[in-house]
Amino acid sequence: MDLKPAHDYLDGCEAILRRVRETQMGAIEEAAALCAETISRRGLVHLFGNGHSRMAVEEMWPRYGSFPGFHPIVELSMTNHTQVVGANGQRQAMWIERQEGLGEIILRNFVFRDYDVMMVFSTSGNNGVVVDVALGAKARGLKVVAVVALEYARMLPPGHSSGKRLHEIADVVIDNCAIPGDAMVEIEGLDVPIGPGSTIGNTAVVNAIKCLVAAELTRRGQPPLALAGAWKMGKEASARRFEEAYDDHRERVKVVYGG
């Protein structure tokens, strides 16, 4: 088997990480400062993403090496891809995420404070729902952080009646450095490229932000309740940390649900 396509993909991933490091650290620092400030005030960084951008939401919280202060918001109708066809299929999900007005309906389920932050993930940045969410967050006084494939997003026409795209709404824009169309590997005899890179960029961005936020909270004397396994903390301490972190999350989010 010729391993060149696999090497080409890994080369593409390395190029994305290099571009993130070389071009996005200023924006990452700015986003981390916003997140640290709101978390230090017992506020929340709300996380929203459709489709495969949902993975960036889950990467931020909850998992090992993450901590309370982040509030995932995902809609199964736009993120559950395992069915592919039939009920809850991919055709429906792709149609739903383009529907203007739905984002505002989603936001109506929550109580937001003007010192909260909304972080929105979208490779294209032009679908109706993500633009709705960004506009709705701004109208509520929240700072908005957008993580997009910026070169690609600038190529696409607006898909919202406001005429705005996600990167034109956000207070902070972070480029996940994926190439237009996302897939990176050309294969001889195949008509389109294979191997998307946006997940690599998104993962690098969110974990860089997470590490900076943890460092800043610790510097402020508010070290976060970071999740860690028994191999690191010991079985009892690890189990206790999970319970403490989940309790802390519950306390933080209860106001969001009107508690």
XYZ file of N, CA and C in Angstrom:
777
model
N 0.845 -1.201 0.000
C 0.000 0.000 0.000
C 0.880 1.250 0.000
N 0.547 2.197 -0.842
C 1.251 3.479 -0.900
C 0.763 4.354 0.262
N 1.660 4.726 1.139
C 1.293 5.505 2.325
C 1.287 7.009 2.083
N 1.538 7.429 0.843
C 1.624 8.860 0.569
C 0.365 9.619 0.987
N -0.854 9.129 0.701
C -2.032 9.891 1.127
C -2.090 10.128 2.639
N -1.683 9.127 3.419
C -1.672 9.304 4.871
C -0.640 10.344 5.281
N 0.543 10.283 4.664
C 1.568 11.278 4.962
C 1.120 12.675 4.527
N 0.447 12.760 3.384
C -0.054 14.051 2.921
C -1.045 14.639 3.924
N -1.890 13.768 4.472
C -2.860 14.262 5.459
C -2.145 14.767 6.706
N -1.195 14.006 7.211
C -0.460 14.438 8.401
C 0.328 15.715 8.130
N 0.855 15.854 6.927
C 1.519 17.105 6.556
C 0.534 18.267 6.602
N -0.691 18.020 6.115
C -1.716 19.049 6.155
C -2.066 19.443 7.581
N -2.138 18.450 8.469
C -2.432 18.727 9.874
C -1.322 19.562 10.508
N -0.082 19.201 10.209
C 1.042 19.958 10.742
C 1.023 21.400 10.229
N 0.626 21.580 8.974
C 0.552 22.927 8.413
C -0.518 23.754 9.119
N -1.649 23.130 9.428
C -2.703 23.833 10.160
C -2.199 24.266 11.530
N -1.575 23.369 12.256
C -1.068 23.695 13.593
C -0.020 24.802 13.523
N 0.810 24.755 12.500
C 1.820 25.798 12.341
C 1.154 27.147 12.073
N 0.142 27.167 11.205
C -0.550 28.428 10.910
C -1.266 28.968 12.140
N -1.884 28.080 12.922
C -2.534 28.525 14.157
C -1.512 29.186 15.072
N -0.372 28.527 15.260
C 0.662 29.065 16.152
C 1.197 30.409 15.631
N 1.405 30.498 14.326
C 2.060 31.679 13.765
C 1.117 32.863 13.575
N -0.187 32.605 13.436
C -1.095 33.687 13.065
C -2.228 33.952 14.049
N -2.536 33.023 14.942
C -3.758 33.147 15.736
C -3.539 33.359 17.228
N -2.303 33.415 17.688
C -2.091 33.481 19.127
C -2.616 34.776 19.747
N -2.584 35.860 18.997
C -3.153 37.106 19.521
C -4.639 36.982 19.777
N -5.368 36.415 18.810
C -6.808 36.236 18.967
C -7.109 35.200 20.044
N -6.316 34.142 20.114
C -6.504 33.130 21.152
C -6.304 33.748 22.537
N -5.299 34.578 22.671
C -5.056 35.253 23.957
C -6.232 36.162 24.323
N -6.748 36.894 23.347
C -7.873 37.792 23.590
C -9.113 37.012 24.026
N -9.372 35.892 23.346
C -10.510 35.056 23.721
C -10.333 34.472 25.115
N -9.120 34.014 25.421
C -8.856 33.436 26.734
C -9.044 34.461 27.843
N -8.665 35.704 27.585
C -8.849 36.755 28.589
C -10.329 36.986 28.872
N -11.153 36.991 27.824
C -12.597 37.137 28.014
C -13.157 35.977 28.821
N -12.729 34.755 28.484
C -13.228 33.567 29.171
C -12.809 33.561 30.631
N -11.548 33.882 30.905
C -11.067 33.879 32.286
C -11.812 34.901 33.125
N -12.087 36.055 32.553
C -12.793 37.095 33.308
C -14.201 36.645 33.683
N -14.946 36.096 32.737
C -16.325 35.703 33.061
C -16.355 34.499 33.991
N -15.446 33.534 33.808
C -15.424 32.370 34.697
C -15.026 32.785 36.110
N -14.122 33.739 36.224
C -13.712 34.202 37.553
C -14.866 34.888 38.278
N -15.836 35.387 37.534
C -17.019 36.028 38.118
C -18.179 35.059 38.300
N -17.904 33.777 38.154
C -18.919 32.719 38.237
C -19.888 32.805 37.069
N -19.478 33.473 35.996
C -20.260 33.479 34.780
C -19.932 32.263 33.932
N -20.447 32.259 32.709
C -20.297 31.108 31.831
C -19.822 31.518 30.442
N -19.012 30.652 29.885
C -18.673 30.742 28.459
C -19.565 29.731 27.751
N -20.545 30.203 27.023
C -21.470 29.338 26.306
C -20.829 28.905 24.996
N -21.007 27.649 24.658
C -20.361 27.058 23.483
C -21.434 26.545 22.540
N -21.396 26.971 21.281
C -22.413 26.547 20.319
C -21.758 26.139 19.014
N -22.197 25.008 18.485
C -21.720 24.572 17.183
C -22.677 23.592 16.553
N -22.854 23.699 15.243
C -23.680 22.762 14.477
C -22.801 21.723 13.796
N -23.424 20.669 13.340
C -22.724 19.693 12.525
C -21.482 19.163 13.218
N -20.407 19.014 12.450
C -19.179 18.483 13.016
C -18.478 19.496 13.916
N -18.902 20.749 13.884
C -18.354 21.728 14.814
C -18.750 21.421 16.253
N -19.738 20.569 16.420
C -20.103 20.126 17.763
C -18.893 19.521 18.490
N -17.996 18.900 17.752
C -16.852 18.246 18.390
C -15.991 19.242 19.155
N -15.900 20.474 18.682
C -15.131 21.491 19.400
C -15.794 21.835 20.720
N -17.123 21.831 20.745
C -17.861 22.091 21.982
C -17.529 21.017 23.014
N -17.589 19.761 22.601
C -17.333 18.658 23.525
C -15.863 18.588 23.933
N -14.983 19.074 23.076
C -13.562 19.099 23.418
C -13.284 20.064 24.567
N -14.066 21.116 24.644
C -13.843 22.118 25.679
C -14.302 21.642 27.056
N -15.451 20.985 27.127
C -16.004 20.538 28.413
C -17.209 19.653 28.138
N -17.341 18.510 28.874
C -16.471 17.996 29.921
C -15.610 16.840 29.417
N -14.350 16.843 29.743
C -13.457 15.734 29.476
C -12.207 15.920 30.328
N -11.339 14.902 30.360
C -10.101 15.047 31.126
C -9.366 16.312 30.709
N -8.792 16.984 31.685
C -8.056 18.200 31.403
C -8.946 19.381 31.112
N -10.214 19.311 31.514
C -11.127 20.447 31.349
C -11.744 20.764 32.698
N -12.501 21.856 32.759
C -12.977 22.337 34.055
C -14.264 23.151 33.872
N -15.029 23.329 34.967
C -16.295 24.064 34.889
C -16.080 25.519 34.491
N -17.152 26.090 33.981
C -17.149 27.470 33.525
C -17.583 27.581 32.075
N -17.625 26.420 31.403
C -18.063 26.359 30.012
C -19.417 25.665 29.944
N -20.297 26.166 29.100
C -21.670 25.661 29.012
C -21.965 25.201 27.579
N -21.916 23.901 27.309
C -22.199 23.400 25.959
C -23.669 23.581 25.578
N -23.901 24.078 24.393
C -25.252 24.156 23.824
C -25.198 23.501 22.449
N -25.788 22.341 22.315
C -25.866 21.676 21.017
C -27.284 21.155 20.815
N -27.704 21.136 19.596
C -29.020 20.627 19.231
C -28.843 19.305 18.492
N -29.449 18.247 19.012
C -29.297 16.939 18.380
C -29.784 16.933 16.935
N -30.785 17.750 16.641
C -31.320 17.773 15.278
C -30.303 18.248 14.255
N -29.256 18.932 14.722
C -28.243 19.454 13.800
C -26.871 18.838 14.023
N -26.765 17.886 14.935
C -25.445 17.360 15.266
C -25.385 15.843 15.352
N -26.505 15.166 15.268
C -26.522 13.705 15.402
C -26.400 13.078 14.017
N -25.168 12.683 13.651
C -24.907 12.234 12.290
C -24.870 10.715 12.134
N -25.154 9.977 13.180
C -24.979 8.527 13.090
C -26.053 7.851 12.254
N -27.215 8.466 12.142
C -28.279 7.849 11.351
C -28.002 7.965 9.849
N -27.493 9.094 9.442
C -27.153 9.437 8.053
C -28.393 9.542 7.173
N -29.169 8.460 7.033
C -30.409 8.515 6.266
C -31.554 8.020 7.141
N -32.778 8.277 6.688
C -33.935 7.882 7.481
C -34.280 8.967 8.482
N -35.013 8.599 9.528
C -35.357 9.549 10.576
C -34.092 10.100 11.205
N -34.079 11.411 11.481
C -32.898 12.090 12.038
C -31.694 12.018 11.101
N -31.954 11.993 9.816
C -30.893 11.833 8.838
C -30.130 13.112 8.548
N -29.064 12.954 7.783
C -28.171 14.055 7.482
C -28.828 15.114 6.602
N -29.700 14.697 5.708
C -30.385 15.693 4.858
C -31.154 16.683 5.724
N -31.869 16.145 6.720
C -32.646 17.008 7.595
C -31.740 17.952 8.393
N -30.644 17.400 8.923
C -29.741 18.221 9.731
C -29.173 19.376 8.920
N -28.768 19.102 7.686
C -28.177 20.140 6.861
C -29.204 21.196 6.463
N -30.459 20.784 6.315
C -31.526 21.745 6.013
C -31.834 22.593 7.239
N -31.927 21.958 8.391
C -32.297 22.671 9.611
C -31.277 23.746 9.952
N -29.982 23.448 9.811
C -28.972 24.406 10.242
C -28.957 25.674 9.393
N -29.628 25.640 8.255
C -29.704 26.835 7.408
C -30.906 27.717 7.718
N -31.792 27.267 8.624
C -33.052 27.960 8.825
C -32.930 29.159 9.766
N -33.111 30.317 9.212
C -33.060 31.544 9.994
C -34.225 31.597 10.976
N -33.960 32.053 12.185
C -34.978 32.155 13.232
C -34.838 31.086 14.294
N -34.306 29.939 13.933
C -34.171 28.852 14.897
C -33.177 29.201 16.002
N -32.111 29.911 15.659
C -31.112 30.263 16.661
C -31.708 31.068 17.799
N -32.593 32.002 17.470
C -33.234 32.811 18.511
C -34.143 31.956 19.384
N -34.820 31.000 18.786
C -35.670 30.094 19.571
C -34.809 29.285 20.538
N -33.644 28.837 20.091
C -32.734 28.107 20.971
C -32.309 28.988 22.137
N -31.921 30.226 21.859
C -31.455 31.117 22.917
C -32.536 31.436 23.933
N -33.802 31.421 23.514
C -34.904 31.733 24.433
C -35.029 30.726 25.564
N -34.354 29.600 25.461
C -34.399 28.586 26.517
C -33.509 28.920 27.706
N -32.678 29.932 27.586
C -31.653 30.183 28.595
C -31.700 31.616 29.092
N -31.154 31.805 30.285
C -30.963 33.134 30.858
C -29.488 33.478 30.738
N -29.188 34.579 30.071
C -27.803 34.997 29.871
C -27.533 36.270 30.660
N -26.299 36.404 31.108
C -25.857 37.629 31.772
C -24.912 38.378 30.849
N -24.896 39.702 30.971
C -24.110 40.474 30.007
C -22.610 40.305 30.189
N -22.178 39.635 31.266
C -20.752 39.349 31.411
C -20.410 37.918 30.997
N -21.399 37.180 30.484
C -21.113 35.885 29.879
C -20.461 36.075 28.514
N -19.938 34.983 27.978
C -19.318 34.970 26.651
C -19.994 33.891 25.823
N -20.181 34.136 24.548
C -20.698 33.137 23.611
C -19.594 32.799 22.612
N -19.211 31.520 22.567
C -18.218 31.061 21.604
C -18.917 30.186 20.580
N -18.845 30.572 19.322
C -19.570 29.893 18.257
C -18.567 29.286 17.280
N -18.764 28.003 16.984
C -17.890 27.272 16.069
C -18.640 26.996 14.767
N -18.026 27.352 13.650
C -18.615 27.054 12.350
C -17.540 27.189 11.292
N -17.284 26.135 10.555
C -16.254 26.201 9.521
C -16.620 27.224 8.460
N -17.880 27.240 8.037
C -18.305 28.172 6.990
C -18.698 29.532 7.550
N -19.363 29.538 8.701
C -19.765 30.790 9.332
C -20.898 31.517 8.649
N -21.622 30.863 7.741
C -22.668 31.591 7.023
C -24.055 30.993 7.179
N -24.204 29.892 7.898
C -25.529 29.285 8.037
C -26.441 30.103 8.948
N -27.728 29.996 8.695
C -28.698 30.823 9.401
C -28.660 30.679 10.905
N -28.542 29.458 11.410
C -28.633 29.243 12.850
C -27.438 29.845 13.580
N -26.216 29.634 13.081
C -25.056 30.171 13.804
C -25.055 31.698 13.772
N -25.510 32.285 12.674
C -25.603 33.744 12.608
C -26.676 34.234 13.575
N -27.814 33.550 13.630
C -28.843 33.870 14.620
C -28.275 33.889 16.032
N -27.546 32.835 16.379
C -27.011 32.710 17.732
C -26.040 33.855 18.032
N -25.177 34.171 17.083
C -24.223 35.258 17.306
C -24.934 36.597 17.453
N -25.889 36.862 16.589
C -26.636 38.118 16.675
C -27.442 38.195 17.968
N -28.054 37.075 18.360
C -28.835 37.048 19.599
C -27.973 37.258 20.823
N -26.788 36.676 20.812
C -25.873 36.867 21.938
C -25.430 38.324 22.034
N -25.097 38.911 20.896
C -24.693 40.319 20.892
C -25.824 41.213 21.397
N -27.053 40.928 20.979
C -28.193 41.732 21.411
C -28.405 41.641 22.915
N -27.962 40.538 23.524
C -28.091 40.345 24.975
C -26.886 40.886 25.739
N -25.962 41.491 25.039
C -24.818 42.117 25.682
C -23.617 41.236 25.866
N -23.627 40.023 25.313
C -22.503 39.110 25.464
C -21.407 39.429 24.444
N -20.167 39.184 24.831
C -19.084 39.178 23.873
C -19.162 37.872 23.080
N -18.884 37.932 21.795
C -18.958 36.766 20.923
C -17.578 36.444 20.374
N -17.183 35.186 20.542
C -15.955 34.673 19.955
C -16.345 33.700 18.844
N -15.843 33.912 17.657
C -16.126 33.029 16.525
C -14.877 32.242 16.164
N -15.037 30.947 15.973
C -13.952 30.093 15.471
C -14.404 29.566 14.114
N -13.762 30.032 13.057
C -14.170 29.727 11.687
C -12.947 29.393 10.848
N -13.194 28.830 9.666
C -12.142 28.715 8.654
C -12.192 30.011 7.846
N -11.391 30.978 8.219
C -11.607 32.356 7.798
C -11.493 32.545 6.291
N -10.503 31.937 5.653
C -10.375 32.089 4.204
C -11.620 31.568 3.497
N -12.097 30.427 3.936
C -13.308 29.832 3.367
C -14.527 30.695 3.656
N -14.657 31.149 4.918
C -15.823 31.942 5.313
C -15.933 33.222 4.492
N -14.810 33.823 4.170
C -14.833 35.065 3.389
C -15.241 34.828 1.948
N -15.094 33.605 1.461
C -15.465 33.283 0.086
C -16.963 33.086 -0.084
N -17.656 32.750 0.998
C -19.050 32.344 0.913
C -19.996 33.535 1.051
N -21.111 33.522 0.335
C -22.088 34.600 0.482
C -22.846 34.449 1.801
N -23.378 35.534 2.342
C -24.189 35.427 3.554
C -25.394 34.526 3.319
N -25.744 33.755 4.339
C -26.933 32.911 4.269
C -28.023 33.388 5.198
N -27.928 34.636 5.616
C -28.843 35.216 6.605
C -29.334 36.558 6.084
N -30.582 36.887 6.384
C -31.172 38.115 5.849
C -30.493 39.378 6.372
N -29.758 39.259 7.478
C -29.013 40.406 7.992
C -27.886 40.817 7.053
N -27.502 39.899 6.159
C -26.357 40.142 5.302
C -25.034 39.936 5.997
N -25.083 39.420 7.222
C -23.875 39.216 8.024
C -23.447 37.754 8.017
N -22.155 37.567 8.120
C -21.567 36.250 8.348
C -20.957 36.247 9.748
N -20.741 35.058 10.276
C -20.317 34.939 11.664
C -19.091 35.778 11.978
N -18.099 35.748 11.097
C -16.864 36.472 11.391
C -17.047 37.982 11.343
N -18.150 38.448 10.745
C -18.429 39.884 10.698
C -19.215 40.364 11.918
N -19.664 39.441 12.748
C -20.451 39.767 13.936
C -19.607 39.708 15.198
N -18.684 38.782 15.249
C -17.961 38.457 16.481
C -17.044 39.592 16.931
N -16.833 39.644 18.245
C -15.872 40.570 18.834
C -14.445 40.050 18.663
N -14.295 38.744 18.711
C -12.996 38.098 18.504
C -13.180 37.002 17.468
N -12.343 36.991 16.456
C -12.408 35.980 15.402
C -11.116 35.169 15.430
N -11.273 33.848 15.548
C -10.131 32.945 15.517
C -10.258 32.061 14.291
N -9.205 32.020 13.509
C -9.176 31.198 12.306
C -8.680 29.798 12.677
N -9.496 28.769 12.396
C -9.005 27.406 12.643
C -8.025 26.945 11.564
N -7.804 27.799 10.585
C -6.769 27.621 9.553
C -7.013 26.432 8.630
N -8.254 25.928 8.607
C -8.600 24.918 7.608
C -8.650 25.568 6.232
N -8.339 24.800 5.209
C -8.336 25.327 3.854
C -9.769 25.366 3.320
N -10.051 26.169 2.293
C -11.388 26.176 1.701
C -11.818 24.784 1.274
N -13.020 24.410 1.673
C -13.525 23.087 1.383
C -13.144 22.051 2.413
N -12.199 22.394 3.292
C -11.821 21.595 4.461
C -10.934 20.393 4.134
N -11.332 19.548 3.165
C -10.554 18.348 2.859
C -9.228 18.727 2.195
N -8.158 17.971 2.501
C -6.804 18.422 2.186
C -6.018 17.540 1.226
N -6.417 16.305 0.994
C -5.561 15.348 0.294
C -6.121 15.030 -1.090
N -5.344 15.336 -2.107
C -5.695 14.988 -3.478
C -5.181 13.578 -3.785
N -6.041 12.763 -4.345
C -5.685 11.382 -4.677
C -5.869 11.184 -6.178
N -4.857 10.671 -6.826
C -4.916 10.476 -8.266
C -6.083 9.563 -8.634
N -6.886 10.027 -9.590
C -8.039 9.267 -10.040
C -9.306 9.555 -9.276
N -9.212 10.330 -8.203
C -10.391 10.689 -7.403
C -10.738 12.139 -7.687
N -12.022 12.434 -7.849
C -12.418 13.754 -8.336
C -12.427 14.838 -7.264
N -12.409 14.482 -5.996
C -12.431 15.476 -4.922
C -11.439 15.070 -3.833
N -10.975 16.032 -3.039
C -10.016 15.708 -1.975
C -10.662 14.984 -0.801
N -9.805 14.372 0.015
C -10.194 13.579 1.174
C -9.477 14.134 2.413
N -10.045 13.917 3.583
C -9.337 14.232 4.831
C -9.510 15.664 5.303
N -10.607 15.984 6.005
C -10.832 17.351 6.488
C -9.873 17.734 7.600
N -9.606 19.032 7.702
C -8.654 19.513 8.696
C -9.229 20.433 9.748
N -10.504 20.838 9.613
C -11.048 21.828 10.550
C -11.096 21.311 11.982
N -11.329 20.008 12.155
C -11.375 19.459 13.511
C -10.021 19.579 14.190
N -8.940 19.397 13.419
C -7.594 19.558 13.970
C -7.387 20.997 14.438
N -7.769 21.948 13.584
C -7.613 23.353 13.956
C -8.470 23.737 15.139
N -9.720 23.306 15.121
C -10.617 23.615 16.236
C -10.092 23.052 17.551
N -9.620 21.810 17.510
C -9.117 21.180 18.724
C -7.905 21.924 19.268
N -7.015 22.321 18.389
C -5.844 23.081 18.822
C -6.259 24.409 19.444
N -7.207 25.088 18.811
C -7.651 26.395 19.296
C -8.293 26.276 20.672
N -9.240 25.356 20.836
C -9.967 25.301 22.107
C -9.061 24.862 23.248
N -8.134 23.964 22.984
C -7.257 23.536 24.069
C -6.211 24.587 24.407
N -5.773 25.359 23.428
C -4.890 26.482 23.723
C -5.611 27.504 24.599
N -6.868 27.802 24.258
C -7.665 28.710 25.085
C -7.834 28.141 26.491
N -8.183 26.871 26.560
C -8.423 26.228 27.853
C -7.188 26.312 28.747
N -6.024 26.056 28.191
C -4.790 26.106 28.979
C -4.504 27.522 29.478
N -4.714 28.522 28.617
C -4.493 29.907 29.033
C -5.471 30.321 30.122
N -6.729 29.907 29.980
C -7.735 30.250 30.995
C -7.376 29.618 32.334
N -6.977 28.352 32.315
C -6.592 27.677 33.556
C -5.421 28.395 34.225
N -4.454 28.806 33.437
C -3.289 29.505 33.988
C -3.693 30.839 34.604
N -4.574 31.566 33.915
C -4.995 32.873 34.424
C -5.847 32.734 35.689
N -6.753 31.768 35.721
C -7.557 31.556 36.923
C -6.673 31.174 38.101
N -5.689 30.337 37.855
C -4.761 29.948 38.917
C -3.971 31.150 39.406
N -3.537 31.991 38.472
C -2.813 33.206 38.853
C -3.663 34.102 39.731
N -4.983 34.097 39.493
C -5.898 34.924 40.290
C -6.267 34.282 41.622
N -5.708 33.119 41.909
C -6.043 32.435 43.145
C -7.336 31.654 43.069
N -7.788 31.346 41.830
C -9.011 30.578 41.623
C -8.706 29.351 40.756
N -7.829 28.476 41.197
C -7.481 27.317 40.355
C -8.718 26.500 40.015
N -8.899 26.153 38.748
C -10.117 25.452 38.343
C -10.124 24.005 38.809
N -11.332 23.450 38.910
C -11.515 22.053 39.286
C -11.353 21.195 38.033
N -10.111 20.984 37.630
C -9.830 20.264 36.395
C -9.999 18.763 36.606
N -10.636 18.120 35.637
C -10.865 16.679 35.701
C -9.573 15.927 35.386
N -9.291 14.896 36.180
C -8.096 14.077 35.958
C -8.383 12.654 36.416
N -7.702 11.697 35.807
C -7.931 10.292 36.093
C -7.205 9.812 37.338
N -7.550 8.599 37.741
C -6.961 7.999 38.937
C -5.450 7.838 38.811
N -4.963 7.615 37.600
C -3.527 7.427 37.396
C -2.750 8.671 37.796
N -3.410 9.844 37.752
C -2.743 11.100 38.078
C -2.969 11.511 39.527
N -4.204 11.352 40.020
C -4.561 11.870 41.338
C -4.757 10.786 42.387
N -4.883 9.557 41.943
C -5.330 8.502 42.843
C -6.830 8.314 42.694
N -7.298 7.107 42.944
C -8.681 6.759 42.666
C -9.667 7.613 43.448
N -9.452 7.749 44.742
C -10.409 8.477 45.568
C -10.418 9.963 45.235
N -9.248 10.542 45.056
C -9.174 11.965 44.739
C -9.781 12.254 43.376
N -9.545 11.364 42.415
C -10.121 11.545 41.086
C -11.642 11.500 41.142
N -12.186 10.504 41.830
C -13.645 10.392 41.951
C -14.224 11.621 42.640
N -13.547 12.098 43.670
C -14.020 13.284 44.382
C -13.977 14.515 43.484
N -12.920 14.638 42.678
C -12.797 15.789 41.786
C -13.923 15.821 40.755
N -14.266 14.659 40.202
C -15.369 14.618 39.249
C -16.662 15.107 39.886
N -16.943 14.628 41.098
C -18.164 15.052 41.780
C -18.141 16.547 42.066
N -17.009 17.050 42.524
C -16.897 18.476 42.835
C -17.056 19.322 41.575
N -16.452 18.867 40.476
C -16.535 19.632 39.232
C -17.955 19.642 38.690
N -18.620 18.499 38.740
C -20.000 18.437 38.254
C -20.926 19.251 39.138
N -20.687 19.242 40.447
C -21.490 20.078 41.347
C -21.265 21.553 41.048
N -20.009 21.914 40.794
C -19.696 23.301 40.461
C -20.386 23.706 39.162
N -20.355 22.815 38.170
C -21.039 23.094 36.909
C -22.530 23.297 37.139
N -23.128 22.428 37.959
C -24.557 22.546 38.237
C -24.888 23.898 38.854
N -24.050 24.340 39.805
C -24.282 25.628 40.446
C -24.152 26.778 39.453
N -23.172 26.656 38.546
C -22.968 27.726 37.573
C -24.123 27.828 36.574
N -24.639 26.676 36.139
C -25.631 26.702 35.065
C -27.060 26.855 35.558
N -27.298 26.720 36.864
C -28.698 26.750 37.310
C -29.359 28.091 36.995
N -28.572 29.182 37.050
C -29.154 30.479 36.719
C -29.537 30.535 35.240
N -28.789 29.813 34.405
C -29.063 29.818 32.964
C -30.419 29.189 32.665
N -30.806 28.231 33.513
C -32.094 27.572 33.338
C -33.170 28.162 34.240
N -32.908 29.356 34.756
C -33.896 30.061 35.557
C -33.921 29.653 37.013
N -32.852 28.963 37.482
C -32.795 28.507 38.858
C -32.287 29.557 39.817
